[in-house]
PDB file of C-alpha atoms in Angstrom:
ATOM      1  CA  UNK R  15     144.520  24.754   2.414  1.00 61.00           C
ATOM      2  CA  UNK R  16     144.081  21.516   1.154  1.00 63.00           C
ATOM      3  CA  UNK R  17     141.309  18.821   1.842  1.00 63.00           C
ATOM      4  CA  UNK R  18     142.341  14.611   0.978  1.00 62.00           C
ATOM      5  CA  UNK R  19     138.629  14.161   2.055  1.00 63.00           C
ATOM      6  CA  UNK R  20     139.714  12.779   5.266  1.00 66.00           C
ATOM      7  CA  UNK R  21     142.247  15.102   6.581  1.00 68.00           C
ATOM      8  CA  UNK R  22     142.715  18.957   5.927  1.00 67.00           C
ATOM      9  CA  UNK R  23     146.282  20.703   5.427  1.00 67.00           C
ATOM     10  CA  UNK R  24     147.550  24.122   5.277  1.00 66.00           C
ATOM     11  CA  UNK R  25     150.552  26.029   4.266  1.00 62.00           C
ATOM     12  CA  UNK R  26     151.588  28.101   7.388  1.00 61.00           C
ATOM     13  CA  UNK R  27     150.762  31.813   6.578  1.00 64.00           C
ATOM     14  CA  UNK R  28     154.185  33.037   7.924  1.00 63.00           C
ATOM     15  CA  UNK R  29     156.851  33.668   5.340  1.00 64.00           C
ATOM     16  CA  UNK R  30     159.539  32.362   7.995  1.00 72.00           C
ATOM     17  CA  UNK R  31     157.966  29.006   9.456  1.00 66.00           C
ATOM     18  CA  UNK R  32     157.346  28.649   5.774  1.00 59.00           C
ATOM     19  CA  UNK R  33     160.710  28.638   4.547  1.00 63.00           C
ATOM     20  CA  UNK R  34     161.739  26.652   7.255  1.00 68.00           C
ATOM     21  CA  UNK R  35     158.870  23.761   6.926  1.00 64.00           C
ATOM     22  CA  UNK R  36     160.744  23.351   3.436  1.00 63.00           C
ATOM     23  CA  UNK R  37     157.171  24.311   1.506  1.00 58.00           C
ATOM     24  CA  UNK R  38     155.768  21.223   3.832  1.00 61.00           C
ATOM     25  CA  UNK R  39     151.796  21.450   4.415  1.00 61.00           C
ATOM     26  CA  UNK R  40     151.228  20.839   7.801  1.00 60.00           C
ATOM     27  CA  UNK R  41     148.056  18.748   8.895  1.00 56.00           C
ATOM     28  CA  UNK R  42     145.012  20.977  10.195  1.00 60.00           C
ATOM     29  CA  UNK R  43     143.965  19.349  13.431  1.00 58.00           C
ATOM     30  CA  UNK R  44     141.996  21.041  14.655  1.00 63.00           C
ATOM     31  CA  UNK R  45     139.220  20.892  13.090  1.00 65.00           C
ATOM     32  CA  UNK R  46     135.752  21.952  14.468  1.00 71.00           C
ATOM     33  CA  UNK R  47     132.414  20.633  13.978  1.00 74.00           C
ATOM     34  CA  UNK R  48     131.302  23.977  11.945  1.00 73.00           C
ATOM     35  CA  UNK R  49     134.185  23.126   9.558  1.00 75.00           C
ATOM     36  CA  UNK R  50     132.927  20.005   9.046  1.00 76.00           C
ATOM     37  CA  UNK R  51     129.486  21.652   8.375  1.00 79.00           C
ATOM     38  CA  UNK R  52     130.637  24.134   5.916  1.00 78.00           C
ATOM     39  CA  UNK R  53     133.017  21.971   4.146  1.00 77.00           C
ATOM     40  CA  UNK R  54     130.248  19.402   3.463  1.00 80.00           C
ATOM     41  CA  UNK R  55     127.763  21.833   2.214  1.00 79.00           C
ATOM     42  CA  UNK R  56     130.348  23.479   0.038  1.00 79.00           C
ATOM     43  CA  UNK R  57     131.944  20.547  -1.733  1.00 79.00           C
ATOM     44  CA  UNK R  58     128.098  18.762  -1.928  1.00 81.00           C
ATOM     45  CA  UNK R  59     129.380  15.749  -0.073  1.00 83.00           C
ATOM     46  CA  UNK R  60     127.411  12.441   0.734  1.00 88.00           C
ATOM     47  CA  UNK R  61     127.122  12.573   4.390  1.00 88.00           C
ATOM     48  CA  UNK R  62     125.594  10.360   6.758  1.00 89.00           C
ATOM     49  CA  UNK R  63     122.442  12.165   8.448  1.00 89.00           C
ATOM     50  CA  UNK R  64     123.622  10.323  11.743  1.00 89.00           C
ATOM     51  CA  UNK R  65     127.083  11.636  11.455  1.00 86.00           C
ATOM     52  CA  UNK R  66     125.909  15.194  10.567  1.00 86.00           C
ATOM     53  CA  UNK R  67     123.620  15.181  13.773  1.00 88.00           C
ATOM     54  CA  UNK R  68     126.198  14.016  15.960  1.00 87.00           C
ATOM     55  CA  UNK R  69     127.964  17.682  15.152  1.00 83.00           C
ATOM     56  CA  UNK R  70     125.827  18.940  17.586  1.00 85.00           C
ATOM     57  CA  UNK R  71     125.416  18.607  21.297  1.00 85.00           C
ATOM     58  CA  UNK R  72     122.147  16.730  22.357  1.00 85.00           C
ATOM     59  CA  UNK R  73     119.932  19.728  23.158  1.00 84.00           C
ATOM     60  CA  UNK R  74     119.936  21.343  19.417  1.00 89.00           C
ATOM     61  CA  UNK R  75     120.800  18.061  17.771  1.00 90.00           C
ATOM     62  CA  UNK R  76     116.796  18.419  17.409  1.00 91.00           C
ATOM     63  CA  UNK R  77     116.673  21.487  16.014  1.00 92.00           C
ATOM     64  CA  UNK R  78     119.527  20.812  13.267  1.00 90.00           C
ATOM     65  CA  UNK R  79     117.182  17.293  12.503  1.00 92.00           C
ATOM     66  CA  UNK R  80     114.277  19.717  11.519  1.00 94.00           C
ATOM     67  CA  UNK R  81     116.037  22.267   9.778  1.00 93.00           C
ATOM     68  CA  UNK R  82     117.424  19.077   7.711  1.00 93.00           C
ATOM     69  CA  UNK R  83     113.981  17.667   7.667  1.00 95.00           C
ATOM     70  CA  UNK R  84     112.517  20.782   5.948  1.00 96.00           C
ATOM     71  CA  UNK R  85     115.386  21.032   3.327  1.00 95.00           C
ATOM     72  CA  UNK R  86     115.080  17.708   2.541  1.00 95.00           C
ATOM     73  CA  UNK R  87     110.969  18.189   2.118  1.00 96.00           C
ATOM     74  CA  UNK R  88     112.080  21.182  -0.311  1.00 96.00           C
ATOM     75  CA  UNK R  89     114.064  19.393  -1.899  1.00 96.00           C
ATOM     76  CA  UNK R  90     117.574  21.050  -1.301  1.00 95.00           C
ATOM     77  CA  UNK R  91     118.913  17.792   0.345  1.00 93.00           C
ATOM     78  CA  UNK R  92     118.291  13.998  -1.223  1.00 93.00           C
ATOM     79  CA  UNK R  93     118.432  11.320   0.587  1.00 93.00           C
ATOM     80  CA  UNK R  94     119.702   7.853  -0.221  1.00 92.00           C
ATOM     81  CA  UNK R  95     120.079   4.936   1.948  1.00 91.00           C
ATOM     82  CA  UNK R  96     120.942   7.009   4.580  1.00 88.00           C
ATOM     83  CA  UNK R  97     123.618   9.606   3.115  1.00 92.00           C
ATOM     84  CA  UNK R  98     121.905  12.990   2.542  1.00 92.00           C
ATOM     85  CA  UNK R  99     123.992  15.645   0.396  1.00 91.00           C
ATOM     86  CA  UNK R 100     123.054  18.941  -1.235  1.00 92.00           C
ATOM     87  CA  UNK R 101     121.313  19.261  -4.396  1.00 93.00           C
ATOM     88  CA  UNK R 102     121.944  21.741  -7.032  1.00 92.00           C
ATOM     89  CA  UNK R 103     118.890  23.474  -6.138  1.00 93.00           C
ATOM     90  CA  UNK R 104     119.799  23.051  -2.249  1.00 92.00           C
ATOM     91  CA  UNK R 105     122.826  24.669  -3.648  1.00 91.00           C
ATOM     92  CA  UNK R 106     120.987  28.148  -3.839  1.00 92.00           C
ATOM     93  CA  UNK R 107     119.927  28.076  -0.311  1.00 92.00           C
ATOM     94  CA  UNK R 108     123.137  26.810   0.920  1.00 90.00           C
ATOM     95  CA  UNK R 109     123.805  30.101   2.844  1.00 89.00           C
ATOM     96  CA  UNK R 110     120.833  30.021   4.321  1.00 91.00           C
ATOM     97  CA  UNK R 111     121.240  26.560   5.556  1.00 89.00           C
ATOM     98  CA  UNK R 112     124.684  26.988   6.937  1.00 86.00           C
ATOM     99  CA  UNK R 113     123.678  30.232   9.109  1.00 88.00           C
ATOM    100  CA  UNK R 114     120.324  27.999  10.214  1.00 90.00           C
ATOM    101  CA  UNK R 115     122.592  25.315  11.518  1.00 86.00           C
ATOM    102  CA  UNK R 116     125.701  27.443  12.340  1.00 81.00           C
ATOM    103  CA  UNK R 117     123.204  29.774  14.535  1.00 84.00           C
ATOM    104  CA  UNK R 118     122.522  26.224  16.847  1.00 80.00           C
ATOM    105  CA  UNK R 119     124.550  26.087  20.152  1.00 61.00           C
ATOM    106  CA  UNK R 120     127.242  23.794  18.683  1.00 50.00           C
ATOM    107  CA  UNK R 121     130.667  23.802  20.535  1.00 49.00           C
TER     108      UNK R 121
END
């Protein structure tokens, strides 16, 4: 797989539609909201805190605010005109964070 930042790629994992792409990645489209989630925790993106809210659907988008809320107060997010990413102590609870947000009734 590859990521430009805005779009994700992958080489197909059949041997046949391989060979016959001519070693072409092909563009990932479908890419769900936990992707988004994991891939911005993992790489320690800048994200906007209004763009990583509007991953989830309005009833738990409340629940992933105070989960974010309390990692920011523990320091494991910063925050900075807006854009919130991962510190490297946030780094640590990462997992924790993910499977926090992940568990939330996002589609």
């Amino acid at each position: 797989h590859a990521f430009t930042g805005r779009r994700r790629f992958f080489h197909s994992c059949s041997l046949e539609k391989y060979m016959a792409s001519g070693h072409h990645l092909a563009e990932d489209t479908g890419v769900s909201p936990r992707d988004v989630l994991i891939n911005w925790l993992r790489l320690r993106r800048k994200m906007r805190i209004d763009k990583v809210l509007a991953l989830f659907p309005p009833r738990p988008r409340a629940q992933a605010e105070a989960i974010i809320s309390s990692a920011l107060s523990r320091g494991w997010f910063t925050r900075q005109r807006g854009l919130i990413s991962l510190t490297h102590e946030g780094l640590k609870y990462s997992d924790s964070l993910l499977r926090d947000l992940w568990s939330l009734d996002t589609p």
